[in-house]
XYZ file of C-alpha atoms in Angstrom:
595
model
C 12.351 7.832 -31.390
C 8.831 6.785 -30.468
C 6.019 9.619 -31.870
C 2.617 9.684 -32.044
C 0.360 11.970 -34.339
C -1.368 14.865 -33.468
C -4.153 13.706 -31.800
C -7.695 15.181 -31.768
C -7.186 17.605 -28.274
C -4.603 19.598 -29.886
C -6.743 20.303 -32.962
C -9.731 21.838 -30.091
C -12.525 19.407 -31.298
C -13.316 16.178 -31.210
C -16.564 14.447 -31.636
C -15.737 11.301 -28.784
C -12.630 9.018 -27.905
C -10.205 7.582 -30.333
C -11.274 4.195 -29.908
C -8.454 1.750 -29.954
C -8.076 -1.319 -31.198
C -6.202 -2.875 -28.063
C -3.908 -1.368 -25.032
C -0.929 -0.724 -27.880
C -2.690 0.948 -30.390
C -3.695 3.422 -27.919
C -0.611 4.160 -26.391
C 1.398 4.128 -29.501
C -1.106 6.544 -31.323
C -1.374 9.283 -27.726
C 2.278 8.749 -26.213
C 5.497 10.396 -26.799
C 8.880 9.814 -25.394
C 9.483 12.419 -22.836
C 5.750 12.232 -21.912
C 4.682 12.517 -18.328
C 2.370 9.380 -17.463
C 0.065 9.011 -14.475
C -1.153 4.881 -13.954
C -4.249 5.740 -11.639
C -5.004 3.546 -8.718
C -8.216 2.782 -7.653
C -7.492 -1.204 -5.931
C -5.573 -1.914 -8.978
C -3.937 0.028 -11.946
C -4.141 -0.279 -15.320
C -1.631 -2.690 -15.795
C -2.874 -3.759 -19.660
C -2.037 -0.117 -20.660
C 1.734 -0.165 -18.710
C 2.436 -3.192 -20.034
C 2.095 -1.876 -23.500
C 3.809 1.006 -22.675
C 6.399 -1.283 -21.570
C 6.137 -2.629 -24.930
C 6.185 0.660 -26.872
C 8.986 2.175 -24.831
C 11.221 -0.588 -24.346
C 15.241 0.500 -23.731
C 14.259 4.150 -24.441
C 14.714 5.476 -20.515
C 12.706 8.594 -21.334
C 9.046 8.455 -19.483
C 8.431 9.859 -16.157
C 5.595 7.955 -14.458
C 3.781 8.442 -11.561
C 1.430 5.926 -9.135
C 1.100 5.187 -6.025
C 3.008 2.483 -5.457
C 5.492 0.005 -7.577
C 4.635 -3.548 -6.802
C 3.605 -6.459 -8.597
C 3.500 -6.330 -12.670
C 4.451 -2.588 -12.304
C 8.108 -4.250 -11.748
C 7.835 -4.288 -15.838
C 8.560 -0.749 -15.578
C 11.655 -0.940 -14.355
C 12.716 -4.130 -16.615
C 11.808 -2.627 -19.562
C 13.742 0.558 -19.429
C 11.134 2.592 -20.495
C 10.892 4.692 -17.789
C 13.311 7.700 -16.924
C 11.876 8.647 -13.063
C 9.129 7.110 -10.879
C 6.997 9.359 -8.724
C 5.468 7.247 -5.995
C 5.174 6.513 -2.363
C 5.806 3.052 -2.077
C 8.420 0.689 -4.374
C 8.399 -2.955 -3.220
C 6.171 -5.947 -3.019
C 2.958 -6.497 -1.148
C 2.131 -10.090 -1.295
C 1.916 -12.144 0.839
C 3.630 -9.548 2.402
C 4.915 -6.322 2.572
C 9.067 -6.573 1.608
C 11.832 -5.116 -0.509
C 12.280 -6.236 -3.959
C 15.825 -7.258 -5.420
C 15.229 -4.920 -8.688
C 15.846 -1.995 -6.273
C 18.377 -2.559 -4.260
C 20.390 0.329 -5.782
C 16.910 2.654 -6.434
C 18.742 4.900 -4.129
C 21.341 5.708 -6.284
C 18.955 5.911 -9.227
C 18.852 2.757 -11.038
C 16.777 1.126 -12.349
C 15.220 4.575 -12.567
C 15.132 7.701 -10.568
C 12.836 7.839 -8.017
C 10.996 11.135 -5.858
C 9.130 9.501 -3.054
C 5.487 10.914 -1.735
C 3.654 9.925 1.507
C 0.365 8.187 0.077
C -2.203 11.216 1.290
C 0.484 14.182 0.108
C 0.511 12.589 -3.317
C -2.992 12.883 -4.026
C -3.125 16.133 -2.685
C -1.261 17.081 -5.098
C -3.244 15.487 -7.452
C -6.253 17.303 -6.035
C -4.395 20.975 -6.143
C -3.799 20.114 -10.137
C -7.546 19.085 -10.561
C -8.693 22.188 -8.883
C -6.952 24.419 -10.257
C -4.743 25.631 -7.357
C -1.671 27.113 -6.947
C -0.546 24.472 -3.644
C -1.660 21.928 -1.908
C -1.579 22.102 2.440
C -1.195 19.085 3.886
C -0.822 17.949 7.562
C 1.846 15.274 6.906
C 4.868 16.464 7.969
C 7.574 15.359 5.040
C 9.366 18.519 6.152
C 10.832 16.884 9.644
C 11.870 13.630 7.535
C 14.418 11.964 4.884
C 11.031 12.385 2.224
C 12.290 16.245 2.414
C 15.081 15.931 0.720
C 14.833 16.207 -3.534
C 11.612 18.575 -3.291
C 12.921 21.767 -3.274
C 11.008 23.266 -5.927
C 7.768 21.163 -4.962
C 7.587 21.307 -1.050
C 7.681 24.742 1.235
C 6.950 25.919 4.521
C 5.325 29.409 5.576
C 4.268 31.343 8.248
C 1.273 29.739 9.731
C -1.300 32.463 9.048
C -2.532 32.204 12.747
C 0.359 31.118 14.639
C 3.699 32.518 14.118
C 4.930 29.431 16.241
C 4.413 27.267 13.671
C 4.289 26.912 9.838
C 2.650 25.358 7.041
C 3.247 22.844 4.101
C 2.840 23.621 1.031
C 3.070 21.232 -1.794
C 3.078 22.041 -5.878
C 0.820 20.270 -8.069
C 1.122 17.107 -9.925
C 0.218 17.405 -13.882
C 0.867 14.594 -15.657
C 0.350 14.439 -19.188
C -1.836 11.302 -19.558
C -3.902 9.610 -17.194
C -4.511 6.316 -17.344
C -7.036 4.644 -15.827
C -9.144 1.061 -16.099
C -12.263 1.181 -15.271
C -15.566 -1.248 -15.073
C -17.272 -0.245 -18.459
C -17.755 3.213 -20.627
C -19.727 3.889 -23.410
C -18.614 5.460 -26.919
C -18.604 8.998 -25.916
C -16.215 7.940 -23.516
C -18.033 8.049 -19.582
C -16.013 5.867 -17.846
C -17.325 3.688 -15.085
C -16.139 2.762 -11.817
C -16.725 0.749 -8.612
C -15.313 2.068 -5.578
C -13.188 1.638 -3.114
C -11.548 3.971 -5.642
C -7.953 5.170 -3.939
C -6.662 7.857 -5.411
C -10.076 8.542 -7.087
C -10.533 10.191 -10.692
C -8.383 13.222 -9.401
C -5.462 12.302 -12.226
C -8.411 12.632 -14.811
C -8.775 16.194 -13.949
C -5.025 16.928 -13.037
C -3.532 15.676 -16.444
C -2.870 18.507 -18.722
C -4.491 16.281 -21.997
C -6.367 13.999 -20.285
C -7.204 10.053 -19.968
C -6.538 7.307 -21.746
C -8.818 4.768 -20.821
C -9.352 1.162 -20.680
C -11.962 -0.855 -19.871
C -13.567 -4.420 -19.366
C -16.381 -3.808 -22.242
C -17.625 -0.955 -24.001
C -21.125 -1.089 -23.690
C -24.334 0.929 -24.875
C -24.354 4.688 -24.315
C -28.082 3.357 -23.206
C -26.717 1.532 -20.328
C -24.390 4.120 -19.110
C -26.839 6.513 -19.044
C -28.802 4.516 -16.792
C -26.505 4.781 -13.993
C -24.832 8.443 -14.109
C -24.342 8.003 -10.450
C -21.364 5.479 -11.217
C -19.803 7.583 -14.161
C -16.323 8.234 -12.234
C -14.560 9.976 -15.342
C -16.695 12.333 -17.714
C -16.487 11.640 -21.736
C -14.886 15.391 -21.983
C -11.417 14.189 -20.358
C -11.315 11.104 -22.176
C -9.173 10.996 -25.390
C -8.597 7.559 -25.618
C -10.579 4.698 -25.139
C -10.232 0.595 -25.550
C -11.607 -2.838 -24.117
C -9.267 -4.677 -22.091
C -11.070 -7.244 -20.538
C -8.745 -8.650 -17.017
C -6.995 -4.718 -17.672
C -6.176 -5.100 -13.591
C -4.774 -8.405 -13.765
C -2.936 -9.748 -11.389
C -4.371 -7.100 -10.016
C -7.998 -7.237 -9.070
C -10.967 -5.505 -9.606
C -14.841 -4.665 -8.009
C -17.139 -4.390 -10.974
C -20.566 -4.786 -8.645
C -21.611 -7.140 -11.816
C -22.496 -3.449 -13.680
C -24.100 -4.291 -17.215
C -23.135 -7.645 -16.224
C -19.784 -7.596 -15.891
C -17.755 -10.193 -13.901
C -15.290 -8.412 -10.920
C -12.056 -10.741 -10.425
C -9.938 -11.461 -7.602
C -6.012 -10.741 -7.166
C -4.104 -13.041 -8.768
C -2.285 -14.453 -5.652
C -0.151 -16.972 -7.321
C 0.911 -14.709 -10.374
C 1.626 -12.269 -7.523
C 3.951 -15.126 -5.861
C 5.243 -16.027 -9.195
C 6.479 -12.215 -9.650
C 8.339 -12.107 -6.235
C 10.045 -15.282 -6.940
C 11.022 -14.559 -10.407
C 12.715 -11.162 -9.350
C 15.285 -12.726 -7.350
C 17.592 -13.002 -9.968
C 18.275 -10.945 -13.009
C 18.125 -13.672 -14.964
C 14.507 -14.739 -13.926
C 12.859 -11.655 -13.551
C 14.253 -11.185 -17.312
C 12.627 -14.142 -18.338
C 9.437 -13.424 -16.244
C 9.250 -9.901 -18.457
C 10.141 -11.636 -21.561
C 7.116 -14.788 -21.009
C 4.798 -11.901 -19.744
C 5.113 -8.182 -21.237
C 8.298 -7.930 -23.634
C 7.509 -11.135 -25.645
C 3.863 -10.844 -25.810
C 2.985 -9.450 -28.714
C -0.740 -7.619 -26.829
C -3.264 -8.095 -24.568
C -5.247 -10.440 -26.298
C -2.448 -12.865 -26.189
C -1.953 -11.956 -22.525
C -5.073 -12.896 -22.124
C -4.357 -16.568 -24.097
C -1.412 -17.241 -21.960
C -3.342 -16.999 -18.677
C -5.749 -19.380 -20.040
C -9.680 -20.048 -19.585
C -9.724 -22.258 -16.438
C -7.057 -19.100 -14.548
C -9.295 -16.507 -15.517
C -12.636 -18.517 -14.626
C -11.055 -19.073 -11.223
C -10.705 -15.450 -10.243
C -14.260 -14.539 -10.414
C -15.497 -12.751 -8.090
C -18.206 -12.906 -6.433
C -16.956 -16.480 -6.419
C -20.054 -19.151 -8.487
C -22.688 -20.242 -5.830
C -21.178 -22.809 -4.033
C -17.190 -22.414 -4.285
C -15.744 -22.825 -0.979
C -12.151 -21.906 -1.695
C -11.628 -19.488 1.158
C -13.871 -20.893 3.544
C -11.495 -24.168 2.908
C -8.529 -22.424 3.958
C -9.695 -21.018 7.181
C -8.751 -24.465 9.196
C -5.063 -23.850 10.008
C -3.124 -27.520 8.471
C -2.584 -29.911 10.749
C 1.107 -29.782 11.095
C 0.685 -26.382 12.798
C 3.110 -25.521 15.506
C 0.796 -26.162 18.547
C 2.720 -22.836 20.571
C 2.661 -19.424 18.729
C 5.988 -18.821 16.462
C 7.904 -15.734 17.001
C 5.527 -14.080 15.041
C 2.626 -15.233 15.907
C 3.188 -13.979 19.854
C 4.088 -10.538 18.521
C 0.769 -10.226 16.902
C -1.172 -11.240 19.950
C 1.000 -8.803 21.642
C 0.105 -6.489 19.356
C -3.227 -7.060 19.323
C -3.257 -6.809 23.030
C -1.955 -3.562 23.510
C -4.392 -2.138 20.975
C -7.410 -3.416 22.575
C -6.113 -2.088 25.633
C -5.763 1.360 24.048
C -8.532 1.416 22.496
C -10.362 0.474 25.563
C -8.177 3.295 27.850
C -8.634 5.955 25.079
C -11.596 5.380 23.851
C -10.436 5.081 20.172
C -13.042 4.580 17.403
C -11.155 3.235 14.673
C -8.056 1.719 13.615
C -5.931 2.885 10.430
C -3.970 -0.912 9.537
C -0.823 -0.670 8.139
C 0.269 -3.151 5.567
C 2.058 -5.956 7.463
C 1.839 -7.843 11.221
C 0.503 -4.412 12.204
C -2.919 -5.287 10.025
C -2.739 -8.541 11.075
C -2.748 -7.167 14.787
C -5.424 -4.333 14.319
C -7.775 -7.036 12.523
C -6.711 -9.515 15.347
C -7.821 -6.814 18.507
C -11.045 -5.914 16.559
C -11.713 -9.485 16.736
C -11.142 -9.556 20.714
C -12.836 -6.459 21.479
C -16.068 -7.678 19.671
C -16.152 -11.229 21.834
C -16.258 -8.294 24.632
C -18.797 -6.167 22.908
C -16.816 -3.513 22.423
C -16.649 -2.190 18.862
C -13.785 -0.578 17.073
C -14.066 -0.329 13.051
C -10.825 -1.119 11.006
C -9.868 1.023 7.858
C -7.260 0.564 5.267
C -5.868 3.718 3.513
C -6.799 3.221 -0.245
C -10.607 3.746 0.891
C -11.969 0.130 3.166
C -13.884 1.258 6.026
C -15.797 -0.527 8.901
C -13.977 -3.578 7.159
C -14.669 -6.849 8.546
C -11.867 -9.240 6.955
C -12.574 -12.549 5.364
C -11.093 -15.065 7.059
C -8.754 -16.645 5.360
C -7.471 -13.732 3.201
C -4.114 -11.828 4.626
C -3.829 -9.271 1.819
C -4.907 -6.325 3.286
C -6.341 -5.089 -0.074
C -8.053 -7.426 -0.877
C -11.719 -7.345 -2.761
C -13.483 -9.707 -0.274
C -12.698 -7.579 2.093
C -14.355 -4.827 0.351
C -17.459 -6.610 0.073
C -17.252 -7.118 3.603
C -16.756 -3.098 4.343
C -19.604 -0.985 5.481
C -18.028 1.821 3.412
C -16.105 1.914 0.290
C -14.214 5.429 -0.597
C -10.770 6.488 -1.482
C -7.490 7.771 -0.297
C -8.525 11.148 0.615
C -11.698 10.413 2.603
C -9.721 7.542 4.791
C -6.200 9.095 5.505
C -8.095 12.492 5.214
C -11.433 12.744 6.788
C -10.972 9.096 8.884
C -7.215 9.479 10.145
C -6.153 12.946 9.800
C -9.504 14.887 10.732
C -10.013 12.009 13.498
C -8.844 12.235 16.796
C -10.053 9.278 18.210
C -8.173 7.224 15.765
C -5.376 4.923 16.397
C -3.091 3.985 13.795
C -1.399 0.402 13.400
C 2.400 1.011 12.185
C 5.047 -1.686 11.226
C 9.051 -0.191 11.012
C 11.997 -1.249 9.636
C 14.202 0.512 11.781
C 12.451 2.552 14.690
C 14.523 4.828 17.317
C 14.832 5.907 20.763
C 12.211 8.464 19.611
C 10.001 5.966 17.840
C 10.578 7.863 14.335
C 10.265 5.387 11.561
C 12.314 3.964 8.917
C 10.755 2.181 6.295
C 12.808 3.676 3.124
C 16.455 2.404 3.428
C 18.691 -0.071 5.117
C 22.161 1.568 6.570
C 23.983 -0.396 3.543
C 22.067 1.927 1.292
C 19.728 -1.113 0.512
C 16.090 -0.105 -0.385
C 13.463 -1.443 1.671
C 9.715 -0.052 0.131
C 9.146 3.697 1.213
C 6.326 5.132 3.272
C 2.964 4.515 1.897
C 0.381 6.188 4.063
C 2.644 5.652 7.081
C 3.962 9.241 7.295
C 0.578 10.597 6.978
C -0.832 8.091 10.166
C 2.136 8.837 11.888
C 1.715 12.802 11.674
C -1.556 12.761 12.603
C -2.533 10.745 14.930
C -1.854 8.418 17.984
C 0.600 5.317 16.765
C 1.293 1.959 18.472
C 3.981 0.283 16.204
C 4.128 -3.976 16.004
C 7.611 -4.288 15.230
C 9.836 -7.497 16.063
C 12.917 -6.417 18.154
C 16.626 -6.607 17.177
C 19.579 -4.404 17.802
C 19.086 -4.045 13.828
C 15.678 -2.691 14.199
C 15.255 -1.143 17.368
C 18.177 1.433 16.292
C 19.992 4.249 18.213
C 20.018 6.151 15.004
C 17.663 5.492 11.586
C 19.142 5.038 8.313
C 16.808 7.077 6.930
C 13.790 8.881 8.673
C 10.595 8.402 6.881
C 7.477 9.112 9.359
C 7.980 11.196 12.658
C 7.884 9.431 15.905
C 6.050 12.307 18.568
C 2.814 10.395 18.209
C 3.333 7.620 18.702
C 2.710 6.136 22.162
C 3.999 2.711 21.984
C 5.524 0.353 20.525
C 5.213 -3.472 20.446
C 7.600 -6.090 20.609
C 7.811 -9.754 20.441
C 8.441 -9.550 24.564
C 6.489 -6.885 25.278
C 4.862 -3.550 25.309
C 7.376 -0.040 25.276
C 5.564 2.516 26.723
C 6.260 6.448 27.267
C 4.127 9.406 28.803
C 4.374 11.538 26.060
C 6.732 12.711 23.123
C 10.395 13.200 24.257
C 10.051 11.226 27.274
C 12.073 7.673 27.490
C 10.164 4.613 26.795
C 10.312 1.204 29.165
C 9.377 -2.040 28.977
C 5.780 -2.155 31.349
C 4.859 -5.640 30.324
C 7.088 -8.945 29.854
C 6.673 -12.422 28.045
C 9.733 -14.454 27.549
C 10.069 -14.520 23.985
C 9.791 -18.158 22.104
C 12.634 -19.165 19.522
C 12.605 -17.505 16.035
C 14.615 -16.064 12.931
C 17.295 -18.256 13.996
C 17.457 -17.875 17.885
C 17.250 -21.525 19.669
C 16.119 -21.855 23.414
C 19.367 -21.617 24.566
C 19.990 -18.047 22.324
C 16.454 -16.529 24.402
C 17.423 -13.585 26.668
C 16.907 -14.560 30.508
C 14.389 -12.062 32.135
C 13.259 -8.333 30.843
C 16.628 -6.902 31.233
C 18.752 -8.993 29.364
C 15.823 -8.872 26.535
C 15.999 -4.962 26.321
C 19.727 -5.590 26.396
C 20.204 -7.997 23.864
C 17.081 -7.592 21.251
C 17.213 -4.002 20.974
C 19.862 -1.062 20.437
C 18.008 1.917 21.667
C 19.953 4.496 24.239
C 18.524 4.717 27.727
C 19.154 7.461 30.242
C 21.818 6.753 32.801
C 21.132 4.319 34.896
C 18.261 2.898 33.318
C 17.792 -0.912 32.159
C 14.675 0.482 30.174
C 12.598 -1.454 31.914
C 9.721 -0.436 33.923
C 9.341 -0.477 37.939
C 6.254 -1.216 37.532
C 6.528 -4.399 34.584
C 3.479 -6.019 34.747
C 3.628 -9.994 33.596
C 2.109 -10.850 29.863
C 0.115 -14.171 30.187
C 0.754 -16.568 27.536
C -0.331 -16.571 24.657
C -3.815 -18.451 24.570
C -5.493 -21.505 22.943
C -8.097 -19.050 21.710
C -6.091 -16.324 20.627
C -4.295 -18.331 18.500
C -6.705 -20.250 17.008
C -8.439 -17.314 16.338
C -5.019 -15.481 14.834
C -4.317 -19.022 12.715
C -8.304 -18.969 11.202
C -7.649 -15.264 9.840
C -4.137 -16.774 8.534
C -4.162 -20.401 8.214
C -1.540 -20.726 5.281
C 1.044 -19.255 8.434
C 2.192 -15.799 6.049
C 2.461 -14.286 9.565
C 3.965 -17.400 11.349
């Protein structure tokens, strides 16, 4: 059994941090078995100190962790079998898109681990009721009227609605982790840790966990220097137990340092990130990925050997005055379809019917979702600008007013950030921009989506895991939806598989033929606009549906009311898809993730 010694906290003084000598010795000196650990997520986690937890841990099953989502080297966790239960919101991979991950498959049943799912915003409301000392969190995503319900007896509950006997309230218990930890930009020896936003969840762990943080950072610097900025000091010295330098801590994460005390930010580590998805889809690869990367390494310093100078030089960011690597991209290769793919048309579509929302509604901002709905939302922000109309695009862990890089598809990424009028977190996007907001649209992708336009994003009806919700429950409960979601009879359901964000706001959805519309919640949708769909996912010209009837038919599986074809009296022709629209679409994406 793994122990650690009684560290300074329990004795009631301390005179600063433990300072460690690497990622290891910190979490072998703090961390039990049993322990309760919280990996903080600002645009990254802190990745140097799970892997050595990974490392510490290995084969014992015993840790609960928490974070807000499992993706990318957080797969270690489950290789490992360190970890006993995962509290999160999202399990899956994000790049170069959002999709399942093979390691899961069977999460339902509980392996690798057991697993209590969160809606992005509800989790770090919890964290916030913890840091503030309260009893409950309230929270306006409604878990209660979907699947996430189900395994929080003791942690979600519904009152009386103090005002309105009609209705009730959520209440939510607090998370308390034991540890924090976090990786931030720099701290000094007493132990102020500093941080650049956009900061996600925030430093809300640091003040929810019941002993506090252990810490890494890219350098430890002067208390001198720290002092000069107290304005970036994200976690105070007197939560910090633990401290250690782990320069590249976020990797393949990536990580905004605004070059404080000199220090170089970095980019995701896109190819790592690709190198991770491919090696998990075999046991026997994503065994050898964990052995080359986390179990065989013997720390972070030879972590940091094995990715090499000439890697680590070429993640930089800011990039060196004059690297052109993105801008290089941006010309879509020349052996480009010259007509839009299957997807391709749905994002235009997509990005069609959200101009013309926002334009009808008058909506001020768009929350993207992770996926061809992000690719739309960024798409239509593009169109309504060329028409002067402006709309400002937000993405949940704290990117608003974002004005994507071309070039870039990961929603997340940091030159997007730089490109972002404002930089906050979690609470102040899906809180104060989505949820407090009612002139904002949100941009949803599904999995499975019904009759009623409730959302599946969880699990496939073979019991198959798919990712989880993310901040889609909380857009969905909040605010007006328009969903981008390519139609099958295995998507567009009669019944979900599992029911992870509620469908009464959301006014339309999008297909790869056309725009579903409905007057209001409970009401039928039909198809009011039509363009014959193109070949795709293994349809040839001759497979295509003939006409908007036979499309409805054939692509989807929803239930209409007697007598109905679900198609609209009033359809109203699509025009093609145009030279501009796609040239435009294939500049944002020209390495065709979306195509």
């Amino acid at each position: 059994m793994t122990t650690a010694p009684e560290h300074p906290a329990a004795t009631g003084h301390r005179s600063g941090p433990y300072l460690a000598a690497d990622p290891d010795d910190l979490i072998r000196r703090f961390v039990r078995e049993g322990d309760h650990l919280h990996a903080a997520a600002t645009m990254s986690r802190p990745n140097a100190l799970l892997n050595a937890v990974c490392r510490t841990f290995a084969g014992s099953r015993s840790l609960t962790v928490s974070t807000t989502a499992v993706h990318s080297s957080a797969h270690a966790l489950a290789l490992s079998g360190a970890v006993r239960k995962v509290i999160t919101g999202f399990v899956g991979d994000t790049y170069p898109s959002p999709r399942p991950n093979r390691l899961y498959r069977e999460l339902a049943e509980g392996r690798p681990f057991e697993i209590e799912m969160w809606s992005l915003l509800s989790y770090t409301q919890r964290l916030m009721a913890a840091a503030l000392g309260q009893p409950f969190a309230t929270t306006g995503s409604r878990l209660a009227e979907t699947d996430l319900r189900h395994g929080k007896e003791g942690s979600l509950h519904l009152v009386p609605h103090p005002e309105d006997p009609e209705r009730t309230v959520a209440l939510l218990s607090p998370l308390r982790p034991r540890f924090a930890l976090f990786h931030g930009v720099v701290a000094d020896s007493r132990g102020n840790i500093v941080a650049c936003p956009p900061l996600g969840e925030g430093p809300w762990a640091a003040y929810a966990a019941t002993d506090g943080v252990l810490a890494s950072v890219e350098a430890i610097v002067d208390d001198e220097v720290v002092a000069a900025m107290p304005d970036r000091v994200v976690i105070p010295a007197a939560r910090v137990l633990g401290l250690c330098e782990a320069p590249l801590g976020a990797h393949p994460q990536s990580l905004r340092t605004g070059r404080l005390a000199g220090v170089d930010g970095y980019l995701d580590d896109y190819d790592f990130l690709t190198g991770i998805v491919g090696a998990c889809k075999t046991p026997e690869t994503a065994a050898a990925w964990y052995e080359e990367w986390v179990g065989g390494v013997s720390g972070h310093a030879e972590y940091l050997e094995k990715l090499g100078g000439r890697r680590r030089s070429g993640l930089l960011f800011p990039a060196p005055p004059g690297d052109s690597a993105v801008a290089e991209k941006t010309a879509p290769p020349a052996d480009a379809p010259a007509a839009p793919t299957e997807q391709e048309q749905l994002i235009v579509l997509g990005a069609r019917a959200v101009a013309d929302l926002v334009r009808e509604r008058g909506y001020d901002t768009l929350l993207a979702g992770i996926g061809t709905s992000h690719m739309s939302a960024w798409l239509a922000a593009r169109l309504l600008a060329d028409d002067g109309v402006q709309v400002r695009v937000a993405a949940e862990l704290g990117l608003q007013s974002m004005e994507p890089e071309p070039g870039d598809v990961f929603l997340f990424s940091q030159r997007h950030a730089e490109r972002s009028q404002m930089l906050a977190g979690v609470a102040e996007t899906l809180g104060g921009a989505v949820a407090a907001n009612p002139r904002c649209l949100g941009v949803l992708s599904a999995a499975e989506i019904d009759p009623d336009a409730n959302i599946n994003t969880t699990l496939l009806p073979d019991g198959r895991w798919i990712t989880g919700s993310g901040g889609a429950n909380d857009i969905a409960s909040t605010v007006d939806c328009v969903v981008i979601a390519v139609a099958s009879a295995r998507r567009y359901v009669p019944r979900l598989a599992h029911l992870t964000s509620p469908g009464r706001r959301v006014r339309d959805v999008v297909s790869q033929f056309g725009r579903f519309t409905r007057t209001g919640a409970g009401d039928a949708f039909e198809l009011t606009s039509w363009l014959p769909p193109v070949p795709g996912r293994g349809r040839t010209e001759a497979d295509l549906p003939d006409g908007p009837e036979a499309a409805v038919r054939d692509l989807t599986g929803w239930d209409f009311p007697d007598g109905s074809t679900g198609v609209s009296a009033f359809l109203n022709d699509e025009k093609p898809v145009t030279t501009e629209e796609l040239a435009l679409l294939r500049t944002m994406d020209p390495e065709g993730h979306y195509r």
